[in-house]
Amino acid sequence: MNIFLYNTMYRELREFKPLKDEEAGMYACGPTVYNYAHVGNLRTYIFEDILRRTLAYAGYRVTHVMNVTDVGHLTDDQDDGEDKMLKSSRETGMSVWDIAEYYTKAFFKDTTRLNILDPHVVCRATEHIDDMIELVKRLEKRGHTYEAGGNIYFSIDTFDQYGRMANLNLEDLQSGARIEVDQNKRNPKDFVLWFTKSKFENQVMLWDSPWGKGYPGWHLECSAMSMKYLGEQFDIHCGGTDHISVHHTNEIAQSEAATGKKWVRYWCHGEFLLDDTGKMSKSKGEFLTLDLLIKHGFDPLDYRYFCLGAHYRSQLRFSFQALEQAKTSRNNLAARIAELKKDQVEAADTLDAPAQAYVDRFEAHAAKDLNMPRSLSELWGLVRDSSIAPAQRLAGCYRMDLILGLSLKDIAPAGEELLDEESASLIAEREEARKDKDFAKADTIRDILQKRGIDIKDTPSGTVWRKRV
Ligand code: AMP
Ligand code: ZN
């Protein structure tokens, strides 16, 4: 399976050829943990999950690395505004460390419910301050930094290729500079590597450094941590399109300036999810979180299905009506799969030619820049094709689900007996106990259910049960 990915650096589809045979290293910019993720953020993580699953499906040994930003991200990406963590701390009265812990957990709870596979390495910025300091030292040695007003800046004029990926025109940058530019900057696009003179008197996250007590600039962490876990050159770096012009542009500058080598081979960016206001934002009151969708009666996988219906490089407009349609389609799909599983039908071990033909087309669409809308229609074609035996159709669907991640295996067969009321309430009680982390109680209830002849399994979308025959 030859995979083609749209590479933002060259603005074209390019065949994926990894640095090391059969291995793929990918780095994804992770969440800034000062608040819940909104569903726009989650769309980007779903796209990255599809990318990872497609690489694995094609036989690559994938190493997926993701950072957690728990320090240094200001409300403006270009060194302006307030530290997002501090702002959240001021607003909630919680310590910055507790906020980071709380929202990191909330983030992974969301991703698990969306069937997003956990990265192989999750690295927190606050646990890699030494790596960041080392990187600044390298940049300093090579003459890419200057000190001004107590902070250490990266000088973009020392790096020839600055802004190449974003097609930035540096002359425009100078003249079109924003009104309020940090007066310490020699060039308005220079960026802070290390803050020693905190703008915020109550900054509590501070570390010793050769330049004084302070904290890192936001862009630094992704360069330092990706190189630590994937090497000074690696295959894929991804994130949302908003990161192209500042964050990734600065990451490239500082990484390549430090090593003198080309850094990343494929830059993949997911387009935005838009809401009624146009741009999705966390700043105004209640915003669109996964929990909010669940509160409205949706399953997290309805949202995953909704995202699969659009190509990752197209903008997607969110509405509850559109989500409702995705839910209906997913329910219909589940009903079809349940029907195929009726009467104890199990998936076939090998695919015959007609089922394989659907899988082949599915793979071709996935391999061509992750075209999930077309891949999904092959799944539907196979599910509906009554000329193919149910066991074959199931096997093909399970194969496709390795990339789609819709938990098709967990769907109960049609016609299965309904659960009696008492067992149903025991399952509900057990789910509550699990939510409260009362695992002893959850285990006791599991034993009771087992004695009643009911096996249960915990899946990202809830507990599924099956009566023993
Ligand atoms: P953040 O937590 O703000 O650093 O963002 C996490 C990820 O979500 C990044 O990869 C962003 O590029 C991405 N992102 C932010 N807003 C959106 C949106 N509305 N739609 C899709 N992705 C987004
Ligand atoms: Zn990043």
mmCIF file of C-alpha atoms and ligand atoms in Angstrom, residues 30-32 38 40-41 44-45 239-240 242-243 271-273 280, ligand 1:
data_model
loop_
_atom_site.group_PDB
_atom_site.id
_atom_site.type_symbol
_atom_site.label_atom_id
_atom_site.label_comp_id
_atom_site.label_asym_id
_atom_site.label_seq_id
_atom_site.Cartn_x
_atom_site.Cartn_y
_atom_site.Cartn_z
ATOM 1 C CA GLY A 30 -0.899 18.251 21.667
ATOM 2 C CA PRO A 31 -3.370 20.143 23.797
ATOM 3 C CA THR A 32 -2.774 23.226 25.883
ATOM 4 C CA HIS A 38 -13.448 21.778 22.048
ATOM 5 C CA GLY A 40 -12.663 21.487 16.774
ATOM 6 C CA ASN A 41 -9.492 20.449 18.575
ATOM 7 C CA THR A 44 -7.642 17.459 14.498
ATOM 8 C CA TYR A 45 -6.836 14.555 16.829
ATOM 9 C CA GLY A 239 -1.400 19.770 13.682
ATOM 10 C CA GLY A 240 -4.190 22.120 12.716
ATOM 11 C CA ASP A 242 -3.722 27.527 12.393
ATOM 12 C CA HIS A 243 -0.223 26.382 13.329
ATOM 13 C CA GLU A 271 -8.512 21.943 8.400
ATOM 14 C CA PHE A 272 -10.732 23.687 10.889
ATOM 15 C CA LEU A 273 -14.088 22.779 12.256
ATOM 16 C CA MET A 280 -14.484 27.951 17.244
HETATM 17 P P1 AMP B 1 -4.607 23.886 21.308
HETATM 18 O O1 AMP B 1 -5.046 23.053 22.485
HETATM 19 O O2 AMP B 1 -5.320 25.198 21.229
HETATM 20 O O3 AMP B 1 -3.109 24.072 21.268
HETATM 21 O O4 AMP B 1 -5.031 23.113 19.983
HETATM 22 C C1 AMP B 1 -4.941 21.735 19.825
HETATM 23 C C2 AMP B 1 -5.059 21.339 18.364
HETATM 24 O O5 AMP B 1 -6.338 21.694 17.830
HETATM 25 C C3 AMP B 1 -4.038 22.007 17.452
HETATM 26 O O6 AMP B 1 -3.532 21.047 16.542
HETATM 27 C C4 AMP B 1 -4.837 23.073 16.732
HETATM 28 O O7 AMP B 1 -4.273 23.351 15.472
HETATM 29 C C5 AMP B 1 -6.186 22.388 16.602
HETATM 30 N N1 AMP B 1 -7.355 23.274 16.446
HETATM 31 C C6 AMP B 1 -7.637 24.419 17.103
HETATM 32 N N2 AMP B 1 -8.834 24.912 16.731
HETATM 33 C C7 AMP B 1 -9.354 24.045 15.816
HETATM 34 C C8 AMP B 1 -10.593 23.979 15.055
HETATM 35 N N3 AMP B 1 -11.553 24.894 15.176
HETATM 36 N N4 AMP B 1 -10.760 22.941 14.208
HETATM 37 C C9 AMP B 1 -9.805 21.981 14.075
HETATM 38 N N5 AMP B 1 -8.636 21.980 14.769
HETATM 39 C C10 AMP B 1 -8.410 22.995 15.638
#
